[in-house]
Amino acid sequence: MPAWRVRVPPPDCSYNKSPGPGWGALAGSPLRGEGRRHTLDCTMEGYLQACRAAVQESRRLHVVLGNEACDLDSMVSALALAFYLAKTTEVEDVFVPVLNIKRSELPLRGDSVFFLQKMHIPESLLIFRDEIDLHALRQAGYLTLTLVDHHVLPPSDAALEGAVAQVLDHRPIEQKRCPPCHVSVELVGSCTTLVTERILQGAPEILDWQTAALLHGTIILDCVNMDPNIGKATPKDKKYVEQLEALFPDLPERKDIFDSLQKAKFDVSGLTTEQMLRKDQKTITRQGHKVAISAIYVDLEAFLQRSGLIEDLRAYCQAHSYDALVAMTIVFNPHNEPVRQLAIFCPHAALRMTICGVLEHSQSPSLKLTPVPSSHPNLQAYLQGNTQVSRKKFLPLLQEALSAYFDSMTVPSGQPETRGVSREQMDKELDRAGTPLIPGLSQEEEDPPLPPTPMNSLVDECPLDQGLPKLSAEAIFEKCSQLSLSQSTSASLSKK
């Protein structure tokens, strides 16, 4: 159990202990009409209940839509901004937050699931993209959109661009593709910071403990606990975290929030094998052959002992037309040192042998692999002695293996193999290789200088080559473990 606890706020949940006139008059709706601010149903949970009811009716909707990554920042930004607009905007539209993923994908976002539970917000109250037909609403003239934590719609949503009324984002603006509407963009560590600013400047009286805790915890996670050594948090991020703490002194401690959310983010204990594989995956393709590479945050032995693993791996490859699947496991030992292991599943013997041969004999980099006995002929497992080789450095080896595989099929017997792709060309291709389920998690940087904002603000065809760095889940996983070790060492030395 985490060190912090969450309480559900009472009906009189404003931090303002002297509510204005009409607060108890039950005037108006929590979603629309006059008296919007003065309703007893002032909690986020109550608002979301009203949203679920509203989408069942034939009426105009103003949808606040987060990005396709739907990380914690995007989710909380959409919920809180819609809540604010619903309480403060005197129009007939119903303001509804929509999470831009299928409901079935929520379990892959462990930090979001954990935080919702601790905030006592039932998942059943949330509205997901596969539960509302935005294109049909647009065609009927019943849709207005606010984009939060992104400002470019993917090609599949091009027909919705005309419905976009405003944008709130924290990434560099892409001028050529930005919607022709009011766009507010500011480079901060967390988009939730900008939502918090809008609430505190526009209508601070609507802020309750529950919503403040959502905002507070999300900014802290996104900004890596406001650690100055990491430098992710901007002055504005720090300012609004401090303001929330001043308004609600009983918010959980920063370290407790960060540690709990960070642990939940990498907790895969409740996931199926398919979900574990999809959570953080890249795919490379060569001449019609596809290989999936999944980062899995569990020990290799525990992964290999999962019930029905081989059947699950086979079904997963067949469902997605993968010719091979590589599971890269990473855990940390009691000394906070990374332990990396590999499992290669491939029903095609020649391809499997080629992949394993390239990995075993690679010298640049050397993986220092030690085979692990496997009871199944289609699966080969290894302990990886060189723990400095992350997935970014590993991917070119798989490209090399695919090239070697095709060379072996096309080069005449007795002739030297002259075909192939240079490592530099491979690196360029890898920048375009595959699309992770959660954009941003798998956009790895070699030796990243900072941990990432998890799954942050990445949408289809939206280049983010400026601003805050693009970093990986693996990087933040390792960085936070290193910070923990560093802090423990410092504490021991100070006691001496």
mmCIF file with all atom_site columns, C-alpha atoms in Angstrom, residues 41-176:
data_model
loop_
_atom_site.group_PDB
_atom_site.id
_atom_site.type_symbol
_atom_site.label_atom_id
_atom_site.label_alt_id
_atom_site.label_comp_id
_atom_site.label_asym_id
_atom_site.label_entity_id
_atom_site.label_seq_id
_atom_site.pdbx_PDB_ins_code
_atom_site.Cartn_x
_atom_site.Cartn_y
_atom_site.Cartn_z
_atom_site.occupancy
_atom_site.B_iso_or_equiv
_atom_site.pdbx_formal_charge
_atom_site.auth_seq_id
_atom_site.auth_comp_id
_atom_site.auth_asym_id
_atom_site.auth_atom_id
_atom_site.pdbx_PDB_model_num
ATOM 1   C CA . ASP A 1 41  ? -22.804 18.499 -7.639  1.00 0.00 ? 41  ASP A CA 1
ATOM 2   C CA . CYS A 1 42  ? -19.368 20.070 -7.682  1.00 0.00 ? 42  CYS A CA 1
ATOM 3   C CA . THR A 1 43  ? -17.166 16.988 -7.655  1.00 0.00 ? 43  THR A CA 1
ATOM 4   C CA . MET A 1 44  ? -15.437 15.517 -10.662 1.00 0.00 ? 44  MET A CA 1
ATOM 5   C CA . GLU A 1 45  ? -17.259 12.249 -10.090 1.00 0.00 ? 45  GLU A CA 1
ATOM 6   C CA . GLY A 1 46  ? -20.652 13.954 -10.123 1.00 0.00 ? 46  GLY A CA 1
ATOM 7   C CA . TYR A 1 47  ? -19.763 15.842 -13.279 1.00 0.00 ? 47  TYR A CA 1
ATOM 8   C CA . LEU A 1 48  ? -18.693 12.682 -15.079 1.00 0.00 ? 48  LEU A CA 1
ATOM 9   C CA . GLN A 1 49  ? -21.933 10.958 -14.091 1.00 0.00 ? 49  GLN A CA 1
ATOM 10  C CA . ALA A 1 50  ? -23.842 13.784 -15.763 1.00 0.00 ? 50  ALA A CA 1
ATOM 11  C CA . CYS A 1 51  ? -21.636 13.477 -18.860 1.00 0.00 ? 51  CYS A CA 1
ATOM 12  C CA . ARG A 1 52  ? -22.469 9.799  -19.245 1.00 0.00 ? 52  ARG A CA 1
ATOM 13  C CA . ALA A 1 53  ? -26.145 10.648 -19.168 1.00 0.00 ? 53  ALA A CA 1
ATOM 14  C CA . ALA A 1 54  ? -25.777 13.578 -21.585 1.00 0.00 ? 54  ALA A CA 1
ATOM 15  C CA . VAL A 1 55  ? -24.116 11.608 -24.376 1.00 0.00 ? 55  VAL A CA 1
ATOM 16  C CA . GLN A 1 56  ? -27.169 9.362  -24.555 1.00 0.00 ? 56  GLN A CA 1
ATOM 17  C CA . GLU A 1 57  ? -29.277 12.309 -25.667 1.00 0.00 ? 57  GLU A CA 1
ATOM 18  C CA . SER A 1 58  ? -29.474 13.983 -29.078 1.00 0.00 ? 58  SER A CA 1
ATOM 19  C CA . ARG A 1 59  ? -27.897 17.338 -28.326 1.00 0.00 ? 59  ARG A CA 1
ATOM 20  C CA . ARG A 1 60  ? -24.880 19.432 -29.227 1.00 0.00 ? 60  ARG A CA 1
ATOM 21  C CA . LEU A 1 61  ? -21.693 18.279 -27.602 1.00 0.00 ? 61  LEU A CA 1
ATOM 22  C CA . HIS A 1 62  ? -18.486 20.185 -26.991 1.00 0.00 ? 62  HIS A CA 1
ATOM 23  C CA . VAL A 1 63  ? -15.915 17.399 -26.715 1.00 0.00 ? 63  VAL A CA 1
ATOM 24  C CA . VAL A 1 64  ? -12.585 18.003 -24.987 1.00 0.00 ? 64  VAL A CA 1
ATOM 25  C CA . LEU A 1 65  ? -10.285 15.500 -26.650 1.00 0.00 ? 65  LEU A CA 1
ATOM 26  C CA . GLY A 1 66  ? -6.851  14.458 -25.421 1.00 0.00 ? 66  GLY A CA 1
ATOM 27  C CA . ASN A 1 67  ? -4.148  12.958 -27.630 1.00 0.00 ? 67  ASN A CA 1
ATOM 28  C CA . GLU A 1 68  ? -3.974  9.415  -28.977 1.00 0.00 ? 68  GLU A CA 1
ATOM 29  C CA . ALA A 1 69  ? -1.316  8.463  -26.455 1.00 0.00 ? 69  ALA A CA 1
ATOM 30  C CA . CYS A 1 70  ? -3.801  9.057  -23.642 1.00 0.00 ? 70  CYS A CA 1
ATOM 31  C CA . ASP A 1 71  ? -1.153  9.130  -20.949 1.00 0.00 ? 71  ASP A CA 1
ATOM 32  C CA . LEU A 1 72  ? -1.962  10.449 -17.496 1.00 0.00 ? 72  LEU A CA 1
ATOM 33  C CA . ASP A 1 73  ? -1.220  14.029 -18.551 1.00 0.00 ? 73  ASP A CA 1
ATOM 34  C CA . SER A 1 74  ? -3.561  13.835 -21.526 1.00 0.00 ? 74  SER A CA 1
ATOM 35  C CA . MET A 1 75  ? -6.305  12.106 -19.547 1.00 0.00 ? 75  MET A CA 1
ATOM 36  C CA . VAL A 1 76  ? -6.298  14.468 -16.578 1.00 0.00 ? 76  VAL A CA 1
ATOM 37  C CA . SER A 1 77  ? -5.957  17.523 -18.838 1.00 0.00 ? 77  SER A CA 1
ATOM 38  C CA . ALA A 1 78  ? -9.081  16.471 -20.765 1.00 0.00 ? 78  ALA A CA 1
ATOM 39  C CA . LEU A 1 79  ? -11.071 15.706 -17.607 1.00 0.00 ? 79  LEU A CA 1
ATOM 40  C CA . ALA A 1 80  ? -10.114 18.883 -15.763 1.00 0.00 ? 80  ALA A CA 1
ATOM 41  C CA . LEU A 1 81  ? -10.443 21.255 -18.730 1.00 0.00 ? 81  LEU A CA 1
ATOM 42  C CA . ALA A 1 82  ? -13.874 19.896 -19.626 1.00 0.00 ? 82  ALA A CA 1
ATOM 43  C CA . PHE A 1 83  ? -14.899 20.221 -15.961 1.00 0.00 ? 83  PHE A CA 1
ATOM 44  C CA . TYR A 1 84  ? -13.741 23.840 -15.933 1.00 0.00 ? 84  TYR A CA 1
ATOM 45  C CA . LEU A 1 85  ? -15.473 24.727 -19.213 1.00 0.00 ? 85  LEU A CA 1
ATOM 46  C CA . ALA A 1 86  ? -18.680 23.051 -18.069 1.00 0.00 ? 86  ALA A CA 1
ATOM 47  C CA . LYS A 1 87  ? -18.715 25.098 -14.869 1.00 0.00 ? 87  LYS A CA 1
ATOM 48  C CA . THR A 1 88  ? -17.830 28.443 -16.422 1.00 0.00 ? 88  THR A CA 1
ATOM 49  C CA . THR A 1 89  ? -19.085 28.670 -20.011 1.00 0.00 ? 89  THR A CA 1
ATOM 50  C CA . GLU A 1 90  ? -22.624 29.965 -20.483 1.00 0.00 ? 90  GLU A CA 1
ATOM 51  C CA . VAL A 1 91  ? -23.578 28.175 -23.693 1.00 0.00 ? 91  VAL A CA 1
ATOM 52  C CA . GLU A 1 92  ? -26.065 25.460 -24.530 1.00 0.00 ? 92  GLU A CA 1
ATOM 53  C CA . ASP A 1 93  ? -23.385 22.930 -25.503 1.00 0.00 ? 93  ASP A CA 1
ATOM 54  C CA . VAL A 1 94  ? -22.662 20.038 -23.169 1.00 0.00 ? 94  VAL A CA 1
ATOM 55  C CA . PHE A 1 95  ? -18.950 19.803 -22.349 1.00 0.00 ? 95  PHE A CA 1
ATOM 56  C CA . VAL A 1 96  ? -17.760 16.201 -22.379 1.00 0.00 ? 96  VAL A CA 1
ATOM 57  C CA . PRO A 1 97  ? -14.183 14.857 -21.917 1.00 0.00 ? 97  PRO A CA 1
ATOM 58  C CA . VAL A 1 98  ? -13.342 11.980 -24.249 1.00 0.00 ? 98  VAL A CA 1
ATOM 59  C CA . LEU A 1 99  ? -10.303 9.745  -23.773 1.00 0.00 ? 99  LEU A CA 1
ATOM 60  C CA . ASN A 1 100 ? -8.760  9.171  -27.205 1.00 0.00 ? 100 ASN A CA 1
ATOM 61  C CA . ILE A 1 101 ? -8.320  5.387  -26.918 1.00 0.00 ? 101 ILE A CA 1
ATOM 62  C CA . LYS A 1 102 ? -10.533 2.331  -26.827 1.00 0.00 ? 102 LYS A CA 1
ATOM 63  C CA . ARG A 1 103 ? -11.789 1.350  -23.396 1.00 0.00 ? 103 ARG A CA 1
ATOM 64  C CA . SER A 1 104 ? -9.982  -1.973 -23.742 1.00 0.00 ? 104 SER A CA 1
ATOM 65  C CA . GLU A 1 105 ? -6.635  -0.117 -23.852 1.00 0.00 ? 105 GLU A CA 1
ATOM 66  C CA . LEU A 1 106 ? -6.988  1.587  -20.482 1.00 0.00 ? 106 LEU A CA 1
ATOM 67  C CA . PRO A 1 107 ? -5.470  -1.348 -18.507 1.00 0.00 ? 107 PRO A CA 1
ATOM 68  C CA . LEU A 1 108 ? -2.197  -0.771 -20.385 1.00 0.00 ? 108 LEU A CA 1
ATOM 69  C CA . ARG A 1 109 ? -1.866  2.569  -18.638 1.00 0.00 ? 109 ARG A CA 1
ATOM 70  C CA . GLY A 1 110 ? -1.156  1.371  -15.131 1.00 0.00 ? 110 GLY A CA 1
ATOM 71  C CA . ASP A 1 111 ? -0.506  4.806  -13.632 1.00 0.00 ? 111 ASP A CA 1
ATOM 72  C CA . SER A 1 112 ? -3.836  6.109  -14.928 1.00 0.00 ? 112 SER A CA 1
ATOM 73  C CA . VAL A 1 113 ? -5.756  3.099  -13.624 1.00 0.00 ? 113 VAL A CA 1
ATOM 74  C CA . PHE A 1 114 ? -4.049  3.369  -10.234 1.00 0.00 ? 114 PHE A CA 1
ATOM 75  C CA . PHE A 1 115 ? -4.649  7.113  -9.919  1.00 0.00 ? 115 PHE A CA 1
ATOM 76  C CA . LEU A 1 116 ? -8.320  6.886  -10.864 1.00 0.00 ? 116 LEU A CA 1
ATOM 77  C CA . GLN A 1 117 ? -8.815  4.217  -8.211  1.00 0.00 ? 117 GLN A CA 1
ATOM 78  C CA . LYS A 1 118 ? -7.064  6.274  -5.540  1.00 0.00 ? 118 LYS A CA 1
ATOM 79  C CA . MET A 1 119 ? -9.125  9.315  -6.499  1.00 0.00 ? 119 MET A CA 1
ATOM 80  C CA . HIS A 1 120 ? -12.314 7.241  -6.258  1.00 0.00 ? 120 HIS A CA 1
ATOM 81  C CA . ILE A 1 121 ? -13.268 7.978  -9.869  1.00 0.00 ? 121 ILE A CA 1
ATOM 82  C CA . PRO A 1 122 ? -14.903 4.854  -11.352 1.00 0.00 ? 122 PRO A CA 1
ATOM 83  C CA . GLU A 1 123 ? -13.616 3.876  -14.778 1.00 0.00 ? 123 GLU A CA 1
ATOM 84  C CA . SER A 1 124 ? -17.221 3.223  -15.760 1.00 0.00 ? 124 SER A CA 1
ATOM 85  C CA . LEU A 1 125 ? -17.866 6.984  -15.746 1.00 0.00 ? 125 LEU A CA 1
ATOM 86  C CA . LEU A 1 126 ? -15.208 7.723  -18.348 1.00 0.00 ? 126 LEU A CA 1
ATOM 87  C CA . ILE A 1 127 ? -16.069 8.112  -22.024 1.00 0.00 ? 127 ILE A CA 1
ATOM 88  C CA . PHE A 1 128 ? -13.698 6.514  -24.531 1.00 0.00 ? 128 PHE A CA 1
ATOM 89  C CA . ARG A 1 129 ? -13.217 7.113  -28.219 1.00 0.00 ? 129 ARG A CA 1
ATOM 90  C CA . ASP A 1 130 ? -14.876 3.856  -29.243 1.00 0.00 ? 130 ASP A CA 1
ATOM 91  C CA . GLU A 1 131 ? -17.989 4.772  -27.256 1.00 0.00 ? 131 GLU A CA 1
ATOM 92  C CA . ILE A 1 132 ? -18.859 7.977  -29.092 1.00 0.00 ? 132 ILE A CA 1
ATOM 93  C CA . ASP A 1 133 ? -19.036 8.569  -32.853 1.00 0.00 ? 133 ASP A CA 1
ATOM 94  C CA . LEU A 1 134 ? -17.408 11.952 -33.328 1.00 0.00 ? 134 LEU A CA 1
ATOM 95  C CA . HIS A 1 135 ? -17.631 11.746 -37.111 1.00 0.00 ? 135 HIS A CA 1
ATOM 96  C CA . ALA A 1 136 ? -21.383 11.164 -37.007 1.00 0.00 ? 136 ALA A CA 1
ATOM 97  C CA . LEU A 1 137 ? -21.793 14.090 -34.594 1.00 0.00 ? 137 LEU A CA 1
ATOM 98  C CA . ARG A 1 138 ? -19.744 16.263 -36.925 1.00 0.00 ? 138 ARG A CA 1
ATOM 99  C CA . GLN A 1 139 ? -21.843 15.323 -39.947 1.00 0.00 ? 139 GLN A CA 1
ATOM 100 C CA . ALA A 1 140 ? -25.008 16.102 -37.990 1.00 0.00 ? 140 ALA A CA 1
ATOM 101 C CA . GLY A 1 141 ? -23.649 19.501 -36.968 1.00 0.00 ? 141 GLY A CA 1
ATOM 102 C CA . TYR A 1 142 ? -23.691 18.551 -33.295 1.00 0.00 ? 142 TYR A CA 1
ATOM 103 C CA . LEU A 1 143 ? -19.958 18.655 -32.554 1.00 0.00 ? 143 LEU A CA 1
ATOM 104 C CA . THR A 1 144 ? -17.473 21.249 -31.308 1.00 0.00 ? 144 THR A CA 1
ATOM 105 C CA . LEU A 1 145 ? -13.960 20.185 -30.362 1.00 0.00 ? 145 LEU A CA 1
ATOM 106 C CA . THR A 1 146 ? -11.315 21.417 -27.969 1.00 0.00 ? 146 THR A CA 1
ATOM 107 C CA . LEU A 1 147 ? -7.943  19.716 -28.359 1.00 0.00 ? 147 LEU A CA 1
ATOM 108 C CA . VAL A 1 148 ? -5.802  19.408 -25.252 1.00 0.00 ? 148 VAL A CA 1
ATOM 109 C CA . ASP A 1 149 ? -2.239  18.070 -25.048 1.00 0.00 ? 149 ASP A CA 1
ATOM 110 C CA . HIS A 1 150 ? -1.997  18.007 -28.853 1.00 0.00 ? 150 HIS A CA 1
ATOM 111 C CA . HIS A 1 151 ? -2.798  20.358 -31.698 1.00 0.00 ? 151 HIS A CA 1
ATOM 112 C CA . VAL A 1 152 ? -2.720  18.184 -34.823 1.00 0.00 ? 152 VAL A CA 1
ATOM 113 C CA . LEU A 1 153 ? -5.388  15.624 -35.621 1.00 0.00 ? 153 LEU A CA 1
ATOM 114 C CA . PRO A 1 154 ? -4.286  12.393 -37.337 1.00 0.00 ? 154 PRO A CA 1
ATOM 115 C CA . PRO A 1 155 ? -5.307  11.794 -40.964 1.00 0.00 ? 155 PRO A CA 1
ATOM 116 C CA . SER A 1 156 ? -8.106  9.484  -39.836 1.00 0.00 ? 156 SER A CA 1
ATOM 117 C CA . ASP A 1 157 ? -9.709  12.464 -38.088 1.00 0.00 ? 157 ASP A CA 1
ATOM 118 C CA . ALA A 1 158 ? -9.135  15.027 -40.846 1.00 0.00 ? 158 ALA A CA 1
ATOM 119 C CA . ALA A 1 159 ? -12.892 15.440 -41.258 1.00 0.00 ? 159 ALA A CA 1
ATOM 120 C CA . LEU A 1 160 ? -13.096 16.750 -37.677 1.00 0.00 ? 160 LEU A CA 1
ATOM 121 C CA . GLU A 1 161 ? -10.694 19.659 -38.187 1.00 0.00 ? 161 GLU A CA 1
ATOM 122 C CA . GLY A 1 162 ? -13.495 22.085 -38.990 1.00 0.00 ? 162 GLY A CA 1
ATOM 123 C CA . ALA A 1 163 ? -15.061 21.397 -35.595 1.00 0.00 ? 163 ALA A CA 1
ATOM 124 C CA . VAL A 1 164 ? -11.966 22.423 -33.610 1.00 0.00 ? 164 VAL A CA 1
ATOM 125 C CA . ALA A 1 165 ? -12.721 25.625 -31.695 1.00 0.00 ? 165 ALA A CA 1
ATOM 126 C CA . GLN A 1 166 ? -9.658  25.884 -29.464 1.00 0.00 ? 166 GLN A CA 1
ATOM 127 C CA . VAL A 1 167 ? -6.374  24.193 -28.614 1.00 0.00 ? 167 VAL A CA 1
ATOM 128 C CA . LEU A 1 168 ? -4.365  24.002 -25.401 1.00 0.00 ? 168 LEU A CA 1
ATOM 129 C CA . ASP A 1 169 ? -0.977  22.302 -25.735 1.00 0.00 ? 169 ASP A CA 1
ATOM 130 C CA . HIS A 1 170 ? 2.529   22.386 -24.310 1.00 0.00 ? 170 HIS A CA 1
ATOM 131 C CA . ARG A 1 171 ? 4.583   21.419 -27.358 1.00 0.00 ? 171 ARG A CA 1
ATOM 132 C CA . PRO A 1 172 ? 6.025   23.513 -30.200 1.00 0.00 ? 172 PRO A CA 1
ATOM 133 C CA . ILE A 1 173 ? 3.309   24.449 -32.638 1.00 0.00 ? 173 ILE A CA 1
ATOM 134 C CA . GLU A 1 174 ? 3.340   22.968 -36.114 1.00 0.00 ? 174 GLU A CA 1
ATOM 135 C CA . GLN A 1 175 ? 2.345   26.029 -38.136 1.00 0.00 ? 175 GLN A CA 1
ATOM 136 C CA . LYS A 1 176 ? 1.495   24.259 -41.381 1.00 0.00 ? 176 LYS A CA 1
#
